[in-house]
Amino acid sequence: MADDYYRVTLPESEIPTQWYNVIPDLPEPPPPPLHPGTLEPAGPDDLAPLFPMGLIMQEVTGDSYVDIPGAVIDVLRLWRPSPLMRARRLEQALDTPAKIFYKYEGVSPAGSHKPNTAVPQAYYNHAEGITKLTTETGAGQWGSALAFACAQYGIECEVWQVAASYRQKPYRKTMMEVWGATVHPSPSNVTDYGRSLLAEDPDHPGSLGIAISEAISMAAANPNVRYALGSVLNHVLLHQTIIGEEALRQLAMVGETPDVLVGCTGGGSNFGGLALPFLREKLAGRMSPVIRCVEPAACPTLTRGVYRYDFGDTARTTPLLKMHTLGHGFIPEPIHAGGLRYHGMSPLVSHIHELGLTEAVAIDQSECFAAGLQFARTEGIVPAPEPTHAIAATVREALACKQSGQSKTILTALCGHGHLDLASYEAYIAGSIADFDLSDEALAKSIQAVPVLT
Ligand SMILES: *Cc1c(COP(=O)(O)O)cnc(C)c1O
């Protein structure tokens, strides 16, 4: 390939046909989820009321590779393989000797990486006779991805959208409805838990943890209904590894290996999806990139949370997950990156971080929006607020290269576009984006509620 390329594209015939499971390659496996009543490891039967067996088996698999069903690949082909882009115009604007690459997932129908897992999740549910899926959505990306995927298989989709986001982002709701989903603001008046919260505060802004509790309660009560989670769990990260597998091939096409890999972490799925195939290469000694997680300073799970067993939801209904957590009752300040406002982190990403295989940094949203704007003005794409965190960390790294004169190769995930997040850019341009100080006292109080298991 000539050396002046912008886009590195794979032919459709080279869509990966297997997902990669990093767990067998790790020095030790991550601690298992625990049943909240017995505190024994949660087995497949404990998860069966919520997920179909096909996904539960992927959640616990010890295989290194899992075949992607042909019928799933046929849907993924609507947008995959996604392009790998060389950010030459951003490099020029930063006057850096670094080479910046981004893997762009905004080309999917819903505009983010989320359909990479929504499609197989809908597929396995449909294959087991499930007629309806429930879920939560914060920023609206996951709800729209699942609504799209359910439409592909003719199953119903019911979404609890965090109330603050439901009010701020009416077009995300419309998008879900276009694909046939039913959308409730959360807390809602259709579940007991939602009604109890609305009785306390009719204007309750909601949170991801609350919306998860509502969606789970509806699925658990109905035999033909299951629940779908858009991040955090092993099977979700497994499905997202298609991102990193493609990126590995694309970088090889232009003769590059990354020195630094950067991704934003909300629940860990776009980061894991890009990073885990590269971690395999690193563990095998074939390359040695620094792998960096970027999170919002207002929701600093990896950098300031504790690594303990905690609940995945606010009503304490999920299995206990060993993860970095800010406490299941933690309600982050209303930063615009709604997808990064989760109190916990993928247990797999948490475990890998504890093993010392990754780094983490927290960045304030004003620095992220500045980087997002610079990216839009150079590369053209308006990033979603979540990946502006990865872009801000990429800019930091590229400027450090300018200082040191090193020409590092940086790879990042541009996991979604921001076309339905323009209100946040409007606020940034108007100068009304605030940063939030999360005090040690407030954090300590929230972490106190995390059970201490011996
Ligand atoms: C959901 C979402 C995130 C956060 O989730 P991860 O599992 O951490 O990837 C980040 N960016 C976008 C665009 C999202 O839709």
PDB file of C-alpha atoms in Angstrom, residues 26-303:
ATOM      1  CA  LEU A  26      -4.294 -14.914  31.021  1.00  0.00           C
ATOM      2  CA  PRO A  27      -1.923 -15.994  33.817  1.00  0.00           C
ATOM      3  CA  GLU A  28      -5.021 -16.635  35.974  1.00  0.00           C
ATOM      4  CA  PRO A  29      -8.768 -16.548  35.262  1.00  0.00           C
ATOM      5  CA  PRO A  30     -10.983 -13.756  36.609  1.00  0.00           C
ATOM      6  CA  PRO A  31     -12.895 -14.485  39.845  1.00  0.00           C
ATOM      7  CA  PRO A  32     -16.406 -15.902  39.111  1.00  0.00           C
ATOM      8  CA  PRO A  33     -19.672 -14.040  39.713  1.00  0.00           C
ATOM      9  CA  LEU A  34     -21.333 -15.013  43.005  1.00  0.00           C
ATOM     10  CA  HIS A  35     -24.962 -15.758  43.788  1.00  0.00           C
ATOM     11  CA  PRO A  36     -26.028 -12.881  46.056  1.00  0.00           C
ATOM     12  CA  GLY A  37     -27.907 -15.189  48.455  1.00  0.00           C
ATOM     13  CA  THR A  38     -25.529 -18.115  48.885  1.00  0.00           C
ATOM     14  CA  LEU A  39     -22.276 -16.321  47.936  1.00  0.00           C
ATOM     15  CA  GLU A  40     -21.400 -19.467  45.955  1.00  0.00           C
ATOM     16  CA  PRO A  41     -20.171 -19.092  42.350  1.00  0.00           C
ATOM     17  CA  ALA A  42     -23.203 -18.402  40.151  1.00  0.00           C
ATOM     18  CA  GLY A  43     -23.692 -21.283  37.710  1.00  0.00           C
ATOM     19  CA  PRO A  44     -25.415 -21.323  34.321  1.00  0.00           C
ATOM     20  CA  ASP A  45     -28.759 -22.181  35.997  1.00  0.00           C
ATOM     21  CA  ASP A  46     -28.615 -19.018  38.104  1.00  0.00           C
ATOM     22  CA  LEU A  47     -28.319 -16.922  34.947  1.00  0.00           C
ATOM     23  CA  ALA A  48     -30.967 -18.849  32.937  1.00  0.00           C
ATOM     24  CA  PRO A  49     -33.931 -16.644  33.982  1.00  0.00           C
ATOM     25  CA  LEU A  50     -32.130 -13.660  32.428  1.00  0.00           C
ATOM     26  CA  PHE A  51     -30.120 -14.938  29.449  1.00  0.00           C
ATOM     27  CA  PRO A  52     -30.463 -17.689  26.812  1.00  0.00           C
ATOM     28  CA  MET A  53     -28.180 -20.723  27.236  1.00  0.00           C
ATOM     29  CA  GLY A  54     -26.279 -19.884  24.029  1.00  0.00           C
ATOM     30  CA  LEU A  55     -25.044 -16.657  25.616  1.00  0.00           C
ATOM     31  CA  ILE A  56     -24.516 -18.166  29.073  1.00  0.00           C
ATOM     32  CA  MET A  57     -22.219 -20.782  27.516  1.00  0.00           C
ATOM     33  CA  GLN A  58     -20.221 -17.964  25.896  1.00  0.00           C
ATOM     34  CA  GLU A  59     -20.119 -16.156  29.244  1.00  0.00           C
ATOM     35  CA  VAL A  60     -18.336 -19.111  30.873  1.00  0.00           C
ATOM     36  CA  THR A  61     -16.487 -20.652  27.914  1.00  0.00           C
ATOM     37  CA  GLY A  62     -12.902 -21.821  28.252  1.00  0.00           C
ATOM     38  CA  ASP A  63     -12.386 -21.933  24.489  1.00  0.00           C
ATOM     39  CA  SER A  64     -10.011 -19.402  22.962  1.00  0.00           C
ATOM     40  CA  TYR A  65     -12.176 -18.912  19.877  1.00  0.00           C
ATOM     41  CA  VAL A  66     -15.936 -19.042  19.317  1.00  0.00           C
ATOM     42  CA  ASP A  67     -17.383 -19.358  15.802  1.00  0.00           C
ATOM     43  CA  ILE A  68     -19.624 -16.489  14.690  1.00  0.00           C
ATOM     44  CA  PRO A  69     -22.843 -17.958  13.210  1.00  0.00           C
ATOM     45  CA  GLY A  70     -23.192 -17.279   9.491  1.00  0.00           C
ATOM     46  CA  ALA A  71     -26.610 -15.696  10.057  1.00  0.00           C
ATOM     47  CA  VAL A  72     -24.981 -13.188  12.422  1.00  0.00           C
ATOM     48  CA  ILE A  73     -22.214 -12.370   9.942  1.00  0.00           C
ATOM     49  CA  ASP A  74     -24.903 -11.731   7.317  1.00  0.00           C
ATOM     50  CA  VAL A  75     -26.312  -8.904   9.469  1.00  0.00           C
ATOM     51  CA  LEU A  76     -22.876  -7.586  10.505  1.00  0.00           C
ATOM     52  CA  ARG A  77     -22.096  -7.266   6.783  1.00  0.00           C
ATOM     53  CA  LEU A  78     -24.451  -4.269   6.664  1.00  0.00           C
ATOM     54  CA  TRP A  79     -21.508  -2.225   8.033  1.00  0.00           C
ATOM     55  CA  ARG A  80     -18.515  -4.495   8.631  1.00  0.00           C
ATOM     56  CA  PRO A  81     -15.580  -4.526   8.199  1.00  0.00           C
ATOM     57  CA  SER A  82     -15.381  -1.017   9.635  1.00  0.00           C
ATOM     58  CA  PRO A  83     -12.648   1.294   8.358  1.00  0.00           C
ATOM     59  CA  LEU A  84      -9.323   1.902  10.071  1.00  0.00           C
ATOM     60  CA  MET A  85      -8.414   5.540   9.501  1.00  0.00           C
ATOM     61  CA  ARG A  86      -5.085   7.338   9.685  1.00  0.00           C
ATOM     62  CA  ALA A  87      -5.724  10.724  11.329  1.00  0.00           C
ATOM     63  CA  ARG A  88      -3.261  12.642   9.189  1.00  0.00           C
ATOM     64  CA  ARG A  89      -5.041  15.971   9.516  1.00  0.00           C
ATOM     65  CA  LEU A  90      -5.145  15.715  13.286  1.00  0.00           C
ATOM     66  CA  GLU A  91      -1.445  14.763  13.286  1.00  0.00           C
ATOM     67  CA  GLN A  92      -0.671  17.891  11.242  1.00  0.00           C
ATOM     68  CA  ALA A  93      -2.741  20.136  13.516  1.00  0.00           C
ATOM     69  CA  LEU A  94      -0.900  18.781  16.553  1.00  0.00           C
ATOM     70  CA  ASP A  95       2.438  19.032  14.726  1.00  0.00           C
ATOM     71  CA  THR A  96       3.346  15.633  16.121  1.00  0.00           C
ATOM     72  CA  PRO A  97       5.708  12.971  14.772  1.00  0.00           C
ATOM     73  CA  ALA A  98       3.261  10.353  16.136  1.00  0.00           C
ATOM     74  CA  LYS A  99       1.118   8.277  13.775  1.00  0.00           C
ATOM     75  CA  ILE A 100      -2.507   8.261  14.907  1.00  0.00           C
ATOM     76  CA  PHE A 101      -4.933   5.540  13.797  1.00  0.00           C
ATOM     77  CA  TYR A 102      -8.593   5.219  14.735  1.00  0.00           C
ATOM     78  CA  LYS A 103     -10.939   2.318  14.221  1.00  0.00           C
ATOM     79  CA  TYR A 104     -14.297   3.885  13.353  1.00  0.00           C
ATOM     80  CA  GLU A 105     -17.402   2.106  14.670  1.00  0.00           C
ATOM     81  CA  GLY A 106     -19.821   4.952  13.921  1.00  0.00           C
ATOM     82  CA  VAL A 107     -20.578   3.354  10.534  1.00  0.00           C
ATOM     83  CA  SER A 108     -23.068   0.915  12.106  1.00  0.00           C
ATOM     84  CA  PRO A 109     -26.828   1.582  11.751  1.00  0.00           C
ATOM     85  CA  ALA A 110     -27.133   2.797  15.354  1.00  0.00           C
ATOM     86  CA  GLY A 111     -23.914   4.834  15.098  1.00  0.00           C
ATOM     87  CA  SER A 112     -21.706   2.974  17.594  1.00  0.00           C
ATOM     88  CA  HIS A 113     -19.992  -0.349  18.330  1.00  0.00           C
ATOM     89  CA  LYS A 114     -23.072  -1.597  20.239  1.00  0.00           C
ATOM     90  CA  PRO A 115     -24.724  -3.442  17.301  1.00  0.00           C
ATOM     91  CA  ASN A 116     -21.670  -5.782  17.201  1.00  0.00           C
ATOM     92  CA  THR A 117     -23.116  -7.487  20.299  1.00  0.00           C
ATOM     93  CA  ALA A 118     -26.808  -6.550  19.925  1.00  0.00           C
ATOM     94  CA  VAL A 119     -27.080  -8.665  16.760  1.00  0.00           C
ATOM     95  CA  PRO A 120     -25.662 -11.913  18.201  1.00  0.00           C
ATOM     96  CA  GLN A 121     -27.615 -11.382  21.436  1.00  0.00           C
ATOM     97  CA  ALA A 122     -30.894 -11.059  19.527  1.00  0.00           C
ATOM     98  CA  TYR A 123     -29.889 -14.030  17.365  1.00  0.00           C
ATOM     99  CA  TYR A 124     -29.274 -16.444  20.276  1.00  0.00           C
ATOM    100  CA  ASN A 125     -32.461 -15.347  22.067  1.00  0.00           C
ATOM    101  CA  HIS A 126     -34.509 -15.810  18.918  1.00  0.00           C
ATOM    102  CA  ALA A 127     -32.937 -19.246  18.339  1.00  0.00           C
ATOM    103  CA  GLU A 128     -34.181 -20.329  21.800  1.00  0.00           C
ATOM    104  CA  GLY A 129     -37.744 -19.136  21.215  1.00  0.00           C
ATOM    105  CA  ILE A 130     -37.577 -15.892  23.193  1.00  0.00           C
ATOM    106  CA  THR A 131     -40.137 -13.388  21.898  1.00  0.00           C
ATOM    107  CA  LYS A 132     -39.107 -10.237  23.745  1.00  0.00           C
ATOM    108  CA  LEU A 133     -35.967  -8.598  25.148  1.00  0.00           C
ATOM    109  CA  THR A 134     -35.820  -5.948  27.852  1.00  0.00           C
ATOM    110  CA  THR A 135     -32.922  -3.631  28.482  1.00  0.00           C
ATOM    111  CA  GLU A 136     -31.785  -0.284  29.872  1.00  0.00           C
ATOM    112  CA  THR A 137     -30.110   2.521  28.022  1.00  0.00           C
ATOM    113  CA  GLY A 138     -28.251   5.577  29.254  1.00  0.00           C
ATOM    114  CA  ALA A 139     -27.135   7.702  26.346  1.00  0.00           C
ATOM    115  CA  GLY A 140     -29.506   5.771  24.077  1.00  0.00           C
ATOM    116  CA  GLN A 141     -26.827   4.008  22.030  1.00  0.00           C
ATOM    117  CA  TRP A 142     -27.424   0.551  23.468  1.00  0.00           C
ATOM    118  CA  GLY A 143     -31.223   0.837  23.352  1.00  0.00           C
ATOM    119  CA  SER A 144     -31.109   1.803  19.689  1.00  0.00           C
ATOM    120  CA  ALA A 145     -28.618  -0.962  18.862  1.00  0.00           C
ATOM    121  CA  LEU A 146     -30.851  -3.589  20.487  1.00  0.00           C
ATOM    122  CA  ALA A 147     -33.999  -2.152  18.862  1.00  0.00           C
ATOM    123  CA  PHE A 148     -32.297  -2.480  15.465  1.00  0.00           C
ATOM    124  CA  ALA A 149     -31.115  -6.043  16.214  1.00  0.00           C
ATOM    125  CA  CYS A 150     -34.547  -7.177  17.471  1.00  0.00           C
ATOM    126  CA  ALA A 151     -36.106  -5.831  14.269  1.00  0.00           C
ATOM    127  CA  GLN A 152     -33.758  -8.131  12.307  1.00  0.00           C
ATOM    128  CA  TYR A 153     -35.186 -11.203  14.052  1.00  0.00           C
ATOM    129  CA  GLY A 154     -38.776 -10.039  14.559  1.00  0.00           C
ATOM    130  CA  ILE A 155     -38.674 -10.016  18.350  1.00  0.00           C
ATOM    131  CA  GLU A 156     -40.088  -7.326  20.619  1.00  0.00           C
ATOM    132  CA  CYS A 157     -37.829  -4.887  22.447  1.00  0.00           C
ATOM    133  CA  GLU A 158     -38.703  -2.911  25.592  1.00  0.00           C
ATOM    134  CA  VAL A 159     -36.248  -0.275  26.785  1.00  0.00           C
ATOM    135  CA  TRP A 160     -35.891   1.671  30.042  1.00  0.00           C
ATOM    136  CA  GLN A 161     -34.082   4.888  29.197  1.00  0.00           C
ATOM    137  CA  VAL A 162     -32.523   6.869  32.080  1.00  0.00           C
ATOM    138  CA  ALA A 163     -35.045   9.702  32.645  1.00  0.00           C
ATOM    139  CA  ALA A 164     -32.510  12.539  32.329  1.00  0.00           C
ATOM    140  CA  SER A 165     -31.404  11.195  28.944  1.00  0.00           C
ATOM    141  CA  TYR A 166     -35.021  10.476  27.876  1.00  0.00           C
ATOM    142  CA  ARG A 167     -35.751  14.191  28.324  1.00  0.00           C
ATOM    143  CA  GLN A 168     -32.464  15.461  26.823  1.00  0.00           C
ATOM    144  CA  LYS A 169     -32.344  13.157  23.800  1.00  0.00           C
ATOM    145  CA  PRO A 170     -35.803  12.799  22.269  1.00  0.00           C
ATOM    146  CA  TYR A 171     -34.352  11.680  18.928  1.00  0.00           C
ATOM    147  CA  ARG A 172     -32.708   8.606  20.455  1.00  0.00           C
ATOM    148  CA  LYS A 173     -36.150   7.585  21.689  1.00  0.00           C
ATOM    149  CA  THR A 174     -37.613   8.177  18.235  1.00  0.00           C
ATOM    150  CA  MET A 175     -34.848   6.109  16.669  1.00  0.00           C
ATOM    151  CA  MET A 176     -35.698   3.174  18.965  1.00  0.00           C
ATOM    152  CA  GLU A 177     -39.369   3.565  18.063  1.00  0.00           C
ATOM    153  CA  VAL A 178     -38.546   3.638  14.346  1.00  0.00           C
ATOM    154  CA  TRP A 179     -36.991   0.180  14.836  1.00  0.00           C
ATOM    155  CA  GLY A 180     -40.148  -0.916  16.667  1.00  0.00           C
ATOM    156  CA  ALA A 181     -39.124  -0.735  20.352  1.00  0.00           C
ATOM    157  CA  THR A 182     -41.244   0.443  23.292  1.00  0.00           C
ATOM    158  CA  VAL A 183     -39.408   3.029  25.414  1.00  0.00           C
ATOM    159  CA  HIS A 184     -40.066   4.042  29.046  1.00  0.00           C
ATOM    160  CA  PRO A 185     -38.313   6.772  31.006  1.00  0.00           C
ATOM    161  CA  SER A 186     -36.650   5.222  34.081  1.00  0.00           C
ATOM    162  CA  PRO A 187     -37.734   5.294  36.870  1.00  0.00           C
ATOM    163  CA  SER A 188     -41.019   4.234  35.238  1.00  0.00           C
ATOM    164  CA  ASN A 189     -44.513   3.596  36.473  1.00  0.00           C
ATOM    165  CA  VAL A 190     -44.551   0.086  34.974  1.00  0.00           C
ATOM    166  CA  THR A 191     -42.372  -1.628  37.648  1.00  0.00           C
ATOM    167  CA  ASP A 192     -42.741  -1.744  41.444  1.00  0.00           C
ATOM    168  CA  TYR A 193     -39.211  -0.450  41.932  1.00  0.00           C
ATOM    169  CA  GLY A 194     -39.793   2.447  39.512  1.00  0.00           C
ATOM    170  CA  ARG A 195     -43.064   3.374  41.195  1.00  0.00           C
ATOM    171  CA  SER A 196     -41.385   3.382  44.623  1.00  0.00           C
ATOM    172  CA  LEU A 197     -38.711   5.820  43.394  1.00  0.00           C
ATOM    173  CA  LEU A 198     -41.252   8.074  41.660  1.00  0.00           C
ATOM    174  CA  ALA A 199     -43.268   8.233  44.892  1.00  0.00           C
ATOM    175  CA  GLU A 200     -40.193   9.737  46.586  1.00  0.00           C
ATOM    176  CA  ASP A 201     -39.335  12.060  43.694  1.00  0.00           C
ATOM    177  CA  PRO A 202     -41.656  12.490  40.688  1.00  0.00           C
ATOM    178  CA  ASP A 203     -38.785  14.214  38.784  1.00  0.00           C
ATOM    179  CA  HIS A 204     -36.229  11.507  39.555  1.00  0.00           C
ATOM    180  CA  PRO A 205     -33.370  11.801  36.974  1.00  0.00           C
ATOM    181  CA  GLY A 206     -32.735   8.051  37.051  1.00  0.00           C
ATOM    182  CA  SER A 207     -29.435   6.193  36.635  1.00  0.00           C
ATOM    183  CA  LEU A 208     -28.115   3.200  34.713  1.00  0.00           C
ATOM    184  CA  GLY A 209     -28.189   1.062  37.865  1.00  0.00           C
ATOM    185  CA  ILE A 210     -31.889   1.839  38.394  1.00  0.00           C
ATOM    186  CA  ALA A 211     -32.821   1.232  34.755  1.00  0.00           C
ATOM    187  CA  ILE A 212     -31.024  -2.148  34.853  1.00  0.00           C
ATOM    188  CA  SER A 213     -33.079  -3.114  37.937  1.00  0.00           C
ATOM    189  CA  GLU A 214     -36.328  -2.251  36.137  1.00  0.00           C
ATOM    190  CA  ALA A 215     -35.442  -4.112  32.929  1.00  0.00           C
ATOM    191  CA  ILE A 216     -34.307  -7.202  34.889  1.00  0.00           C
ATOM    192  CA  SER A 217     -37.479  -7.315  36.968  1.00  0.00           C
ATOM    193  CA  MET A 218     -39.630  -7.441  33.830  1.00  0.00           C
ATOM    194  CA  ALA A 219     -37.542 -10.198  32.233  1.00  0.00           C
ATOM    195  CA  ALA A 220     -37.344 -12.334  35.379  1.00  0.00           C
ATOM    196  CA  ALA A 221     -41.150 -12.281  35.745  1.00  0.00           C
ATOM    197  CA  ASN A 222     -41.933 -13.593  32.239  1.00  0.00           C
ATOM    198  CA  PRO A 223     -40.852 -16.965  30.775  1.00  0.00           C
ATOM    199  CA  ASN A 224     -40.622 -15.839  27.137  1.00  0.00           C
ATOM    200  CA  VAL A 225     -38.783 -12.642  27.970  1.00  0.00           C
ATOM    201  CA  ARG A 226     -35.063 -12.283  28.577  1.00  0.00           C
ATOM    202  CA  TYR A 227     -32.777  -9.395  29.429  1.00  0.00           C
ATOM    203  CA  ALA A 228     -29.895  -8.054  27.337  1.00  0.00           C
ATOM    204  CA  LEU A 229     -26.885  -6.126  28.627  1.00  0.00           C
ATOM    205  CA  GLY A 230     -24.863  -3.937  26.282  1.00  0.00           C
ATOM    206  CA  SER A 231     -21.557  -3.979  28.163  1.00  0.00           C
ATOM    207  CA  VAL A 232     -19.708  -5.349  31.241  1.00  0.00           C
ATOM    208  CA  LEU A 233     -20.222  -9.131  30.775  1.00  0.00           C
ATOM    209  CA  ASN A 234     -17.744 -11.567  29.184  1.00  0.00           C
ATOM    210  CA  HIS A 235     -20.000 -12.481  26.247  1.00  0.00           C
ATOM    211  CA  VAL A 236     -20.400  -8.810  25.330  1.00  0.00           C
ATOM    212  CA  LEU A 237     -16.636  -8.256  25.281  1.00  0.00           C
ATOM    213  CA  LEU A 238     -16.279 -11.496  23.316  1.00  0.00           C
ATOM    214  CA  HIS A 239     -18.606 -10.192  20.591  1.00  0.00           C
ATOM    215  CA  GLN A 240     -16.755  -6.869  20.452  1.00  0.00           C
ATOM    216  CA  THR A 241     -13.374  -8.513  19.755  1.00  0.00           C
ATOM    217  CA  ILE A 242     -14.314  -8.422  16.079  1.00  0.00           C
ATOM    218  CA  ILE A 243     -13.143  -4.762  16.269  1.00  0.00           C
ATOM    219  CA  GLY A 244      -9.620  -5.639  17.379  1.00  0.00           C
ATOM    220  CA  GLU A 245      -9.325  -8.646  15.049  1.00  0.00           C
ATOM    221  CA  GLU A 246     -10.094  -6.409  12.068  1.00  0.00           C
ATOM    222  CA  ALA A 247      -7.772  -3.663  13.321  1.00  0.00           C
ATOM    223  CA  LEU A 248      -4.886  -6.143  13.675  1.00  0.00           C
ATOM    224  CA  ARG A 249      -5.261  -7.166  10.021  1.00  0.00           C
ATOM    225  CA  GLN A 250      -5.656  -3.564   8.865  1.00  0.00           C
ATOM    226  CA  LEU A 251      -2.533  -2.372  10.689  1.00  0.00           C
ATOM    227  CA  ALA A 252      -0.607  -5.329   9.260  1.00  0.00           C
ATOM    228  CA  MET A 253      -1.690  -4.240   5.761  1.00  0.00           C
ATOM    229  CA  VAL A 254       0.184  -0.953   6.265  1.00  0.00           C
ATOM    230  CA  GLY A 255       3.094  -2.531   8.127  1.00  0.00           C
ATOM    231  CA  GLU A 256       2.346  -0.979  11.526  1.00  0.00           C
ATOM    232  CA  THR A 257       2.221  -2.262  15.103  1.00  0.00           C
ATOM    233  CA  PRO A 258       0.858  -0.021  17.848  1.00  0.00           C
ATOM    234  CA  ASP A 259       3.070   1.390  20.597  1.00  0.00           C
ATOM    235  CA  VAL A 260       0.088   2.792  22.467  1.00  0.00           C
ATOM    236  CA  LEU A 261      -3.536   1.643  22.425  1.00  0.00           C
ATOM    237  CA  VAL A 262      -6.204   3.902  23.943  1.00  0.00           C
ATOM    238  CA  GLY A 263      -9.914   3.346  24.571  1.00  0.00           C
ATOM    239  CA  CYS A 264     -12.663   4.928  26.655  1.00  0.00           C
ATOM    240  CA  THR A 265     -14.145   2.722  29.372  1.00  0.00           C
ATOM    241  CA  GLY A 266     -17.752   2.894  30.549  1.00  0.00           C
ATOM    242  CA  GLY A 267     -18.458  -0.783  31.115  1.00  0.00           C
ATOM    243  CA  GLY A 268     -15.362  -1.798  29.144  1.00  0.00           C
ATOM    244  CA  SER A 269     -16.782  -3.256  25.926  1.00  0.00           C
ATOM    245  CA  ASN A 270     -15.430  -1.008  23.167  1.00  0.00           C
ATOM    246  CA  PHE A 271     -12.090  -0.869  24.967  1.00  0.00           C
ATOM    247  CA  GLY A 272     -12.005  -4.649  25.426  1.00  0.00           C
ATOM    248  CA  GLY A 273     -13.195  -5.212  21.876  1.00  0.00           C
ATOM    249  CA  LEU A 274     -10.265  -3.272  20.459  1.00  0.00           C
ATOM    250  CA  ALA A 275      -7.650  -4.162  23.068  1.00  0.00           C
ATOM    251  CA  LEU A 276      -8.081  -7.877  23.818  1.00  0.00           C
ATOM    252  CA  PRO A 277      -6.815  -9.230  20.465  1.00  0.00           C
ATOM    253  CA  PHE A 278      -3.792  -6.926  20.844  1.00  0.00           C
ATOM    254  CA  LEU A 279      -3.344  -8.172  24.419  1.00  0.00           C
ATOM    255  CA  ARG A 280      -3.159 -11.713  22.987  1.00  0.00           C
ATOM    256  CA  GLU A 281      -0.325 -10.550  20.727  1.00  0.00           C
ATOM    257  CA  LYS A 282       1.375  -8.825  23.652  1.00  0.00           C
ATOM    258  CA  LEU A 283       1.113 -11.884  25.922  1.00  0.00           C
ATOM    259  CA  ALA A 284       2.565 -14.000  23.100  1.00  0.00           C
ATOM    260  CA  GLY A 285       5.509 -11.589  22.798  1.00  0.00           C
ATOM    261  CA  ARG A 286       4.673 -10.512  19.244  1.00  0.00           C
ATOM    262  CA  MET A 287       4.201  -6.823  20.116  1.00  0.00           C
ATOM    263  CA  SER A 288       4.343  -4.713  23.264  1.00  0.00           C
ATOM    264  CA  PRO A 289       1.853  -1.853  23.171  1.00  0.00           C
ATOM    265  CA  VAL A 290       1.045   0.166  26.275  1.00  0.00           C
ATOM    266  CA  ILE A 291      -2.730  -0.354  26.731  1.00  0.00           C
ATOM    267  CA  ARG A 292      -4.554   2.570  28.333  1.00  0.00           C
ATOM    268  CA  CYS A 293      -8.143   2.910  29.623  1.00  0.00           C
ATOM    269  CA  VAL A 294      -9.633   6.405  29.735  1.00  0.00           C
ATOM    270  CA  GLU A 295     -12.543   7.265  32.011  1.00  0.00           C
ATOM    271  CA  PRO A 296     -14.328  10.471  33.038  1.00  0.00           C
ATOM    272  CA  ALA A 297     -13.012  12.252  36.129  1.00  0.00           C
ATOM    273  CA  ALA A 298     -16.646  12.360  37.327  1.00  0.00           C
ATOM    274  CA  CYS A 299     -16.988   8.549  37.222  1.00  0.00           C
ATOM    275  CA  PRO A 300     -13.438   7.277  37.887  1.00  0.00           C
ATOM    276  CA  THR A 301     -14.090   3.571  38.353  1.00  0.00           C
ATOM    277  CA  LEU A 302     -10.609   2.193  37.592  1.00  0.00           C
ATOM    278  CA  THR A 303      -8.570   5.090  38.964  1.00  0.00           C
TER     279      THR A 303
END
